[in-house]
Amino acid sequence: MQTSDLSDHISQRYNKDLEDLRNNVLQMGGLVETQLSLAITAIVTGDSELGLQVANDDYKVNKLEVLIDEECNRLLATRSPAAGDLRLIVAIIKTITDLERIGDEAEKIGYLASKLAEMDRPADSYRELKSLGNHVLQMVRDAMNAFARLDVAASYAVVREDEDVDEEYDAITRQAITFMMEDARSIRRVMNVTWSARALERIGDHAKNICEYVIYMVEGRDVRHTEIAQDAE
Amino acid sequence: MQTSDLSDHISQRYNKDLEDLRNNVLQMGGLVETQLSLAITAIVTGDSELGLQVANDDYKVNKLEVLIDEECNRLLATRSPAAGDLRLIVAIIKTITDLERIGDEAEKIGYLASKLAEMDRPADSYRELKSLGNHVLQMVRDAMNAFARLDVAASYAVVREDEDVDEEYDAITRQAITFMMEDARSIRRVMNVTWSARALERIGDHAKNICEYVIYMVEGRDVRHTEIAQDAE
């Protein structure tokens, strides 16, 4: 298998720096997953304080991004990496940008959760946001696992999964418009719901991006904007 | 003699490669500016066909991104660039990601313009979207000029400009909620307006990102998530 060959290659050839770099990316992914998970909890439980805490903690994600970015630049400058090593570092430079943006969206969701907590709560405790949130949280987890194991098949699965997330988002938006038309007093609240849904949908996009970098890293070809990527849109 | 001729020749080729790379990025920036400009025109003039044309033409932006990305990888692999050249290539890898995302937002605005064209039109022809649109279009132009001239002062100006764009976006959103509360029949149309405004606001973010890469490229330090960047948020 190409994947296991590449894994072997990595464990044999890459020095400790590259291994540390990969671990830092996984650590950043773990932090982003936690932030997203807490933001969803804050919405579902109406916990204003938790929402604000998530928003305040985004700086931790940003700090990790800058650290990893600097380490990538240092390795590029001092080790002149080639072939697979180079693809790994370029893929990491892109991956951390998407992780940082997921952090930004989690920050937004945290703020929106604190606003929603102050408003009337629907009987179903935002079941639709919980469902969409858990869906994209799983996508982020799967993306980071695919990154950790350089798993191309799992990466394609996440790329395809994004289709379902987009449909779920569209359904929430249609429902939101219906609610607002039926009851004008719900508009402010429902707008916060649609913004939360939009942020979650964008997180799905970022998870998909990360998986496309994994495919590029392993197979050395760019699948973005190709038929496979288009099919999954 | 022969050796030095050869190394002259190689460094000339290398410089030409880097120059071509920079020009390709500027070409991609120009294409993205055109797409954004046409998308704004489609909204303001209610031109459904133009909106769809912008959406259909997004593949041109994507093609350029893949081409430039491959060229960056080739130069990193074959030239082992150092110092300023390395920073240029890393900055370009990031810049084209943001340009591609601006293209995606312009595509969205194109679709929204075609939808808005089929609905009732306000007397002011979406003056507020025109104003916000021209504001972010200018930011994108300024960002690409700053990139072309490696102009740090101009880059900081764009970073600060993003503050005004965010305020303009907030004002449009507040107005939209008021409209929807006053007239439920406007909800579908006004939602398309807020989505267009959101896409424009995100384009401002991407222009700001590009300017942060320019500052990094010239000064060799990462200004993202630092006080200056935070002040401008």
Coordinates of C-alpha atoms in Angstrom, one line a residue:
Chain A
M1 CA 0.0 0.0 0.0
Q2 CA 1.2 3.4 -0.9
T3 CA 0.0 4.8 2.4
S4 CA 1.9 2.4 4.6
D5 CA 5.0 2.8 2.4
L6 CA 4.8 6.5 3.0
S7 CA 4.3 6.0 6.7
D8 CA 7.3 3.8 6.8
H9 CA 9.3 6.3 4.9
I10 CA 8.2 9.0 7.4
S11 CA 9.2 7.0 10.5
Q12 CA 12.5 6.1 9.0
R13 CA 13.6 9.3 7.3
Y14 CA 12.0 12.2 9.1
N15 CA 13.9 13.5 12.0
K16 CA 12.5 14.4 15.3
D17 CA 11.7 18.0 14.1
L18 CA 9.3 16.7 11.6
E19 CA 7.7 14.4 14.0
D20 CA 7.3 17.2 16.6
L21 CA 5.8 19.4 13.9
R22 CA 3.2 16.7 13.1
N23 CA 2.4 16.3 16.8
N24 CA 2.0 20.1 17.1
V25 CA -0.5 20.1 14.3
L26 CA -2.4 17.2 16.0
Q27 CA -2.3 19.2 19.3
M28 CA -3.7 22.2 17.5
G29 CA -6.4 20.0 15.9
G30 CA -7.3 18.7 19.4
L31 CA -7.6 22.2 20.8
V32 CA -9.8 23.3 17.9
E33 CA -12.0 20.2 18.4
T34 CA -12.4 21.0 22.1
Q35 CA -13.3 24.7 21.3
L36 CA -15.9 23.5 18.8
S37 CA -17.3 20.9 21.2
L38 CA -17.7 23.5 24.0
A39 CA -19.2 26.0 21.7
I40 CA -21.9 23.5 20.7
T41 CA -22.5 22.6 24.3
A42 CA -22.9 26.3 25.1
I43 CA -25.6 26.7 22.5
V44 CA -27.5 23.5 23.5
T45 CA -27.4 24.1 27.3
G46 CA -27.9 27.9 27.0
D47 CA -24.7 28.5 28.9
S48 CA -23.7 32.1 28.3
E49 CA -20.5 32.0 30.3
L50 CA -19.2 28.9 28.6
G51 CA -19.9 30.6 25.2
L52 CA -17.8 33.6 26.2
Q53 CA -15.1 31.4 27.6
V54 CA -14.8 29.7 24.2
A55 CA -14.5 33.1 22.5
N56 CA -11.9 34.3 25.0
D57 CA -9.8 31.1 24.5
D58 CA -9.4 31.5 20.8
Y59 CA -6.0 33.2 21.4
K60 CA -4.6 29.7 22.3
V61 CA -5.4 28.4 18.8
N62 CA -3.8 31.5 17.3
K63 CA -0.7 31.1 19.4
L64 CA -0.2 27.5 18.2
E65 CA -0.7 28.6 14.6
V66 CA 2.1 31.2 14.8
L67 CA 4.4 28.7 16.5
I68 CA 3.8 25.9 13.9
D69 CA 4.1 28.4 11.1
E70 CA 7.5 29.6 12.3
E71 CA 8.7 26.0 12.7
C72 CA 7.6 25.2 9.1
N73 CA 9.6 28.3 7.8
R74 CA 12.6 27.3 9.9
L75 CA 12.6 23.7 8.4
L76 CA 12.1 25.0 4.9
A77 CA 15.0 27.4 5.3
T78 CA 17.5 25.1 7.1
R79 CA 16.7 21.6 5.7
S80 CA 15.7 22.2 2.1
P81 CA 13.2 19.4 2.2
A82 CA 12.4 17.5 -1.0
A83 CA 9.6 15.3 -2.3
G84 CA 7.4 13.9 0.5
D85 CA 9.0 16.0 3.2
L86 CA 8.3 19.1 1.3
R87 CA 4.7 18.1 0.6
L88 CA 4.2 17.4 4.3
I89 CA 5.4 20.9 5.2
V90 CA 3.4 22.7 2.5
A91 CA 0.3 20.7 3.5
I92 CA 0.9 21.7 7.2
I93 CA 1.2 25.4 6.3
K94 CA -2.2 25.1 4.6
T95 CA -3.8 22.9 7.3
I96 CA -3.0 25.2 10.2
T97 CA -4.6 28.1 8.3
D98 CA -7.8 26.1 8.1
L99 CA -7.5 25.0 11.7
E100 CA -7.1 28.6 12.7
R101 CA -10.2 29.5 10.7
I102 CA -12.2 26.7 12.4
G103 CA -11.1 28.3 15.7
D104 CA -12.4 31.7 14.5
E105 CA -15.8 30.1 13.6
A106 CA -15.9 28.4 17.1
E107 CA -15.2 31.8 18.6
K108 CA -18.2 33.3 16.7
I109 CA -20.4 30.4 17.8
G110 CA -19.3 31.0 21.4
Y111 CA -20.5 34.7 21.1
L112 CA -23.7 33.6 19.4
A113 CA -24.3 31.0 22.1
S114 CA -24.0 33.7 24.8
K115 CA -26.5 35.9 22.9
L116 CA -28.9 33.0 22.4
A117 CA -28.7 32.1 26.1
E118 CA -30.2 35.5 26.9
M119 CA -33.2 34.9 24.6
D120 CA -36.3 32.7 24.7
R121 CA -35.3 29.1 24.3
P122 CA -37.2 26.7 22.0
A123 CA -38.6 23.5 23.5
D124 CA -36.1 21.4 21.5
S125 CA -33.0 23.1 22.8
Y126 CA -31.7 23.9 19.3
R127 CA -31.8 20.2 18.3
E128 CA -31.0 21.1 14.7
L129 CA -27.8 23.1 15.6
K130 CA -26.8 20.2 17.9
S131 CA -27.2 17.7 15.1
L132 CA -25.3 19.9 12.5
G133 CA -22.7 20.7 15.2
N134 CA -22.0 17.1 16.0
H135 CA -21.8 16.3 12.3
V136 CA -19.1 18.9 11.6
L137 CA -17.3 18.0 14.9
Q138 CA -17.1 14.4 13.6
M139 CA -15.8 15.7 10.3
V140 CA -13.0 17.7 12.0
R141 CA -12.1 14.6 14.1
D142 CA -12.1 12.4 11.0
A143 CA -10.0 15.0 9.1
M144 CA -7.4 15.1 11.9
N145 CA -7.3 11.3 12.1
A146 CA -6.9 11.1 8.4
F147 CA -4.0 13.6 8.7
A148 CA -2.4 11.6 11.6
R149 CA -2.6 8.3 9.6
L150 CA -2.2 9.8 6.1
D151 CA -5.4 7.9 5.3
V152 CA -6.5 8.8 1.8
A153 CA -9.7 6.7 1.8
A154 CA -10.8 8.4 5.1
S155 CA -10.0 11.7 3.5
Y156 CA -12.2 11.1 0.5
A157 CA -15.0 10.1 2.9
V158 CA -14.8 13.4 4.7
V159 CA -14.8 15.3 1.4
R160 CA -18.0 13.5 0.4
E161 CA -19.5 14.0 3.9
D162 CA -19.4 17.8 3.3
E163 CA -22.3 17.3 0.8
D164 CA -24.6 16.1 3.6
V165 CA -23.5 19.0 5.9
D166 CA -24.4 21.5 3.1
E167 CA -27.9 19.9 2.8
E168 CA -28.4 20.0 6.6
Y169 CA -27.4 23.7 6.5
D170 CA -29.8 24.5 3.7
A171 CA -32.6 22.8 5.6
I172 CA -32.0 24.8 8.7
T173 CA -32.0 28.0 6.6
R174 CA -35.3 27.2 4.9
Q175 CA -36.8 26.4 8.3
A176 CA -35.4 29.7 9.7
I177 CA -37.1 31.7 7.0
T178 CA -40.4 30.0 7.7
F179 CA -40.1 30.7 11.4
M180 CA -39.4 34.4 10.8
M181 CA -42.3 34.7 8.4
E182 CA -44.7 33.1 10.9
D183 CA -43.5 35.2 13.9
A184 CA -41.7 38.5 13.5
R185 CA -40.8 38.5 17.2
S186 CA -38.6 35.5 16.5
I187 CA -36.4 37.3 13.9
R188 CA -33.6 38.4 16.1
R189 CA -33.3 35.0 17.7
V190 CA -33.6 33.1 14.5
M191 CA -31.0 35.2 12.8
N192 CA -28.5 34.2 15.5
V193 CA -29.5 30.6 14.8
T194 CA -28.8 31.0 11.0
W195 CA -25.4 32.6 11.8
S196 CA -24.5 29.7 14.0
A197 CA -25.5 27.3 11.3
R198 CA -23.5 29.2 8.8
A199 CA -20.4 29.1 11.0
L200 CA -20.8 25.3 11.4
E201 CA -21.2 24.8 7.7
R202 CA -18.0 26.7 7.1
I203 CA -16.2 24.5 9.6
G204 CA -17.3 21.5 7.4
D205 CA -15.6 23.3 4.4
H206 CA -12.4 23.7 6.4
A207 CA -12.4 20.0 7.4
K208 CA -12.9 19.1 3.8
N209 CA -9.9 21.4 2.8
I210 CA -7.7 19.6 5.3
C211 CA -8.6 16.3 3.8
E212 CA -7.7 17.5 0.4
Y213 CA -4.3 18.5 1.7
V214 CA -3.9 15.0 3.1
I215 CA -4.7 13.5 -0.3
Y216 CA -2.2 15.9 -1.9
M217 CA 0.4 15.0 0.7
V218 CA 0.1 11.3 0.1
E219 CA -0.7 11.1 -3.6
G220 CA 1.2 14.2 -4.6
R221 CA -1.6 15.5 -6.7
D222 CA -3.9 18.4 -6.2
V223 CA -7.6 17.2 -6.0
R224 CA -9.0 20.6 -5.3
H225 CA -11.2 21.9 -8.1
T226 CA -11.1 18.5 -9.9
E227 CA -14.0 16.2 -10.8
I228 CA -13.9 14.3 -7.5
A229 CA -13.9 17.4 -5.5
Q230 CA -16.7 18.9 -7.7
D231 CA -18.8 15.7 -7.4
A232 CA -18.7 16.0 -3.6
E233 CA -19.9 19.6 -3.6
Chain B
M1 CA 34.7 31.3 -16.2
Q2 CA 32.4 28.6 -17.5
T3 CA 31.2 27.7 -14.0
S4 CA 30.4 31.3 -13.1
D5 CA 28.6 31.7 -16.5
L6 CA 26.5 28.7 -15.6
S7 CA 25.7 29.9 -12.1
D8 CA 24.8 33.4 -13.6
H9 CA 22.6 31.6 -16.0
I10 CA 21.0 29.6 -13.3
S11 CA 20.4 32.6 -11.0
Q12 CA 19.0 34.5 -14.0
R13 CA 16.6 31.6 -14.7
Y14 CA 15.7 31.5 -11.0
N15 CA 15.0 35.2 -10.9
K16 CA 12.9 35.0 -14.0
D17 CA 10.9 32.1 -12.4
L18 CA 10.3 34.1 -9.3
E19 CA 9.3 37.1 -11.4
D20 CA 6.9 35.0 -13.4
L21 CA 5.5 33.6 -10.2
R22 CA 4.8 37.1 -8.8
N23 CA 3.2 38.1 -12.1
N24 CA 0.9 35.1 -12.1
V25 CA -0.2 36.1 -8.6
L26 CA -0.9 39.6 -9.8
Q27 CA -2.8 38.1 -12.8
M28 CA -4.9 36.0 -10.4
G29 CA -5.5 39.1 -8.3
G30 CA -6.7 41.0 -11.4
L31 CA -9.1 38.1 -12.3
V32 CA -10.5 38.0 -8.8
E33 CA -11.0 41.8 -8.8
T34 CA -12.9 41.6 -12.1
Q35 CA -15.1 38.8 -10.8
L36 CA -15.9 40.8 -7.7
S37 CA -16.6 44.0 -9.7
L38 CA -18.9 42.1 -12.1
A39 CA -20.7 40.4 -9.1
I40 CA -21.4 43.9 -7.5
T41 CA -22.6 45.2 -10.9
A42 CA -25.0 42.2 -11.2
I43 CA -26.5 43.0 -7.8
V44 CA -26.8 46.8 -8.5
T45 CA -28.2 46.5 -12.0
G46 CA -30.4 43.4 -11.3
D47 CA -28.6 41.5 -14.1
S48 CA -29.4 37.8 -13.4
E49 CA -27.4 36.6 -16.4
L50 CA -24.3 38.5 -15.4
G51 CA -24.6 37.1 -11.9
L52 CA -24.7 33.5 -13.3
Q53 CA -21.8 34.3 -15.6
V54 CA -19.6 35.3 -12.6
A55 CA -20.6 32.1 -10.8
N56 CA -19.7 30.0 -13.9
D57 CA -16.4 31.7 -14.4
D58 CA -15.0 30.9 -10.9
Y59 CA -13.2 27.8 -12.4
K60 CA -10.8 30.3 -14.1
V61 CA -9.7 31.5 -10.6
N62 CA -9.3 27.9 -9.4
K63 CA -7.2 26.9 -12.4
L64 CA -4.8 29.7 -11.7
E65 CA -4.6 28.7 -8.1
V66 CA -3.6 25.2 -8.9
L67 CA -1.1 26.4 -11.5
I68 CA 0.6 28.8 -9.1
D69 CA 0.6 26.3 -6.3
E70 CA 2.4 23.7 -8.5
E71 CA 4.9 26.3 -9.5
C72 CA 5.6 27.2 -5.8
N73 CA 6.1 23.5 -5.0
R74 CA 8.5 23.1 -8.0
L75 CA 10.6 26.1 -6.9
L76 CA 10.7 24.9 -3.3
A77 CA 11.8 21.4 -4.4
T78 CA 14.3 22.4 -7.1
R79 CA 15.8 25.7 -5.9
S80 CA 15.9 25.4 -2.1
P81 CA 15.1 29.1 -1.7
A82 CA 16.4 30.9 1.4
A83 CA 15.6 34.0 3.4
G84 CA 13.6 36.6 1.3
D85 CA 12.9 34.2 -1.6
L86 CA 11.5 31.6 0.8
R87 CA 9.3 34.1 2.5
L88 CA 8.1 35.3 -0.9
I89 CA 7.1 31.7 -1.9
V90 CA 5.4 30.9 1.5
A91 CA 3.6 34.2 1.3
I92 CA 2.4 33.4 -2.2
I93 CA 1.2 29.9 -1.1
K94 CA -1.0 31.7 1.5
T95 CA -2.0 34.6 -0.7
I96 CA -3.5 32.4 -3.5
T97 CA -5.6 30.5 -0.9
D98 CA -7.1 33.8 0.1
L99 CA -7.5 34.9 -3.5
E100 CA -9.3 31.6 -4.3
R101 CA -11.6 32.2 -1.4
I102 CA -12.4 35.7 -2.6
G103 CA -13.3 34.0 -5.9
D104 CA -15.6 31.6 -4.0
E105 CA -17.3 34.6 -2.3
A106 CA -17.7 36.4 -5.7
E107 CA -19.3 33.2 -7.0
K108 CA -21.8 33.2 -4.1
I109 CA -22.5 36.9 -4.7
G110 CA -23.1 36.1 -8.4
Y111 CA -25.7 33.4 -7.5
L112 CA -27.3 35.8 -5.0
A113 CA -27.4 38.6 -7.6
S114 CA -29.3 36.3 -10.0
K115 CA -31.8 35.4 -7.2
L116 CA -32.2 39.1 -6.2
A117 CA -32.8 40.1 -9.9
E118 CA -35.9 37.9 -9.9
M119 CA -37.4 39.6 -6.8
D120 CA -38.9 43.0 -6.1
R121 CA -36.2 45.7 -6.3
P122 CA -35.8 48.5 -3.7
A123 CA -35.9 52.1 -5.0
D124 CA -32.3 52.6 -4.1
S125 CA -31.0 49.6 -6.1
Y126 CA -29.2 48.2 -3.1
R127 CA -27.2 51.3 -2.5
E128 CA -25.8 49.8 0.8
L129 CA -24.4 46.7 -1.0
K130 CA -22.9 48.8 -3.7
S131 CA -21.2 51.0 -1.1
L132 CA -19.9 48.0 0.9
G133 CA -19.0 46.2 -2.4
N134 CA -16.9 49.1 -3.7
H135 CA -15.2 49.4 -0.3
V136 CA -14.0 45.8 -0.2
L137 CA -13.2 45.9 -4.0
Q138 CA -10.9 48.9 -3.2
M139 CA -9.4 46.8 -0.3
V140 CA -8.6 43.9 -2.7
R141 CA -7.0 46.4 -5.2
D142 CA -5.0 48.0 -2.5
A143 CA -3.9 44.6 -1.1
M144 CA -2.7 43.5 -4.6
N145 CA -0.9 46.8 -5.1
A146 CA 0.8 46.4 -1.7
F147 CA 1.8 42.9 -2.8
A148 CA 3.2 44.2 -6.1
R149 CA 5.2 47.0 -4.5
L150 CA 6.0 45.2 -1.2
D151 CA 4.5 48.2 0.5
V152 CA 4.3 47.7 4.2
A153 CA 2.6 51.1 5.0
A154 CA -0.1 50.4 2.4
S155 CA -0.6 47.0 3.9
Y156 CA -1.2 48.3 7.4
A157 CA -3.7 50.8 5.9
V158 CA -5.7 47.9 4.4
V159 CA -5.6 46.0 7.8
R160 CA -7.0 49.1 9.5
E161 CA -9.6 49.6 6.7
D162 CA -11.1 46.2 7.6
E163 CA -12.5 47.8 10.8
D164 CA -14.7 50.2 8.8
V165 CA -15.9 47.3 6.6
D166 CA -17.0 45.4 9.6
E167 CA -18.9 48.4 10.9
E168 CA -20.6 48.8 7.5
Y169 CA -21.5 45.2 7.5
D170 CA -23.0 45.4 11.1
A171 CA -25.1 48.4 10.0
I172 CA -26.5 46.5 7.0
T173 CA -27.4 43.5 9.3
R174 CA -29.2 45.7 11.8
Q175 CA -31.1 47.5 9.0
A176 CA -32.0 44.1 7.5
I177 CA -33.5 42.8 10.8
T178 CA -35.6 46.0 11.1
F179 CA -36.9 45.6 7.5
M180 CA -37.8 41.9 8.2
M181 CA -39.7 42.8 11.4
E182 CA -41.6 45.6 9.6
D183 CA -42.6 43.5 6.6
A184 CA -42.6 39.7 6.7
R185 CA -43.0 39.6 2.9
S186 CA -39.5 41.1 2.6
I187 CA -37.8 38.3 4.5
R188 CA -36.7 36.1 1.6
R189 CA -35.3 39.0 -0.3
V190 CA -33.6 40.6 2.8
M191 CA -32.0 37.3 3.7
N192 CA -30.3 37.3 0.3
V193 CA -29.1 40.8 1.0
T194 CA -27.6 39.8 4.3
W195 CA -25.9 36.8 2.7
S196 CA -24.4 39.1 0.0
A197 CA -23.2 41.5 2.7
R198 CA -21.7 38.6 4.7
A199 CA -19.8 37.5 1.5
L200 CA -18.5 41.0 1.0
E201 CA -17.4 41.3 4.6
R202 CA -15.5 38.0 4.3
I203 CA -13.7 39.4 1.2
G204 CA -12.5 42.2 3.3
D205 CA -11.1 39.7 5.8
H206 CA -9.2 37.9 2.9
A207 CA -7.8 41.3 1.7
K208 CA -6.6 41.9 5.2
N209 CA -5.0 38.5 5.4
I210 CA -3.1 39.1 2.1
C211 CA -1.7 42.4 3.5
E212 CA -0.5 40.5 6.7
Y213 CA 1.4 38.2 4.4
V214 CA 3.0 41.2 2.6
I215 CA 4.1 42.6 6.0
Y216 CA 5.5 39.1 6.9
M217 CA 7.3 38.9 3.6
V218 CA 9.0 42.3 3.9
E219 CA 9.6 42.5 7.6
G220 CA 10.0 38.7 8.3
R221 CA 7.7 38.8 11.2
D222 CA 4.3 37.5 11.7
V223 CA 1.8 40.2 12.6
R224 CA -1.3 38.0 12.7
H225 CA -2.8 37.8 16.1
T226 CA -0.5 40.5 17.5
E227 CA -1.5 43.7 19.0
I228 CA -1.5 45.7 15.7
A229 CA -3.7 43.1 14.1
Q230 CA -6.0 43.0 17.2
D231 CA -6.2 46.8 17.3
A232 CA -7.5 46.8 13.7
E233 CA -10.2 44.2 14.4

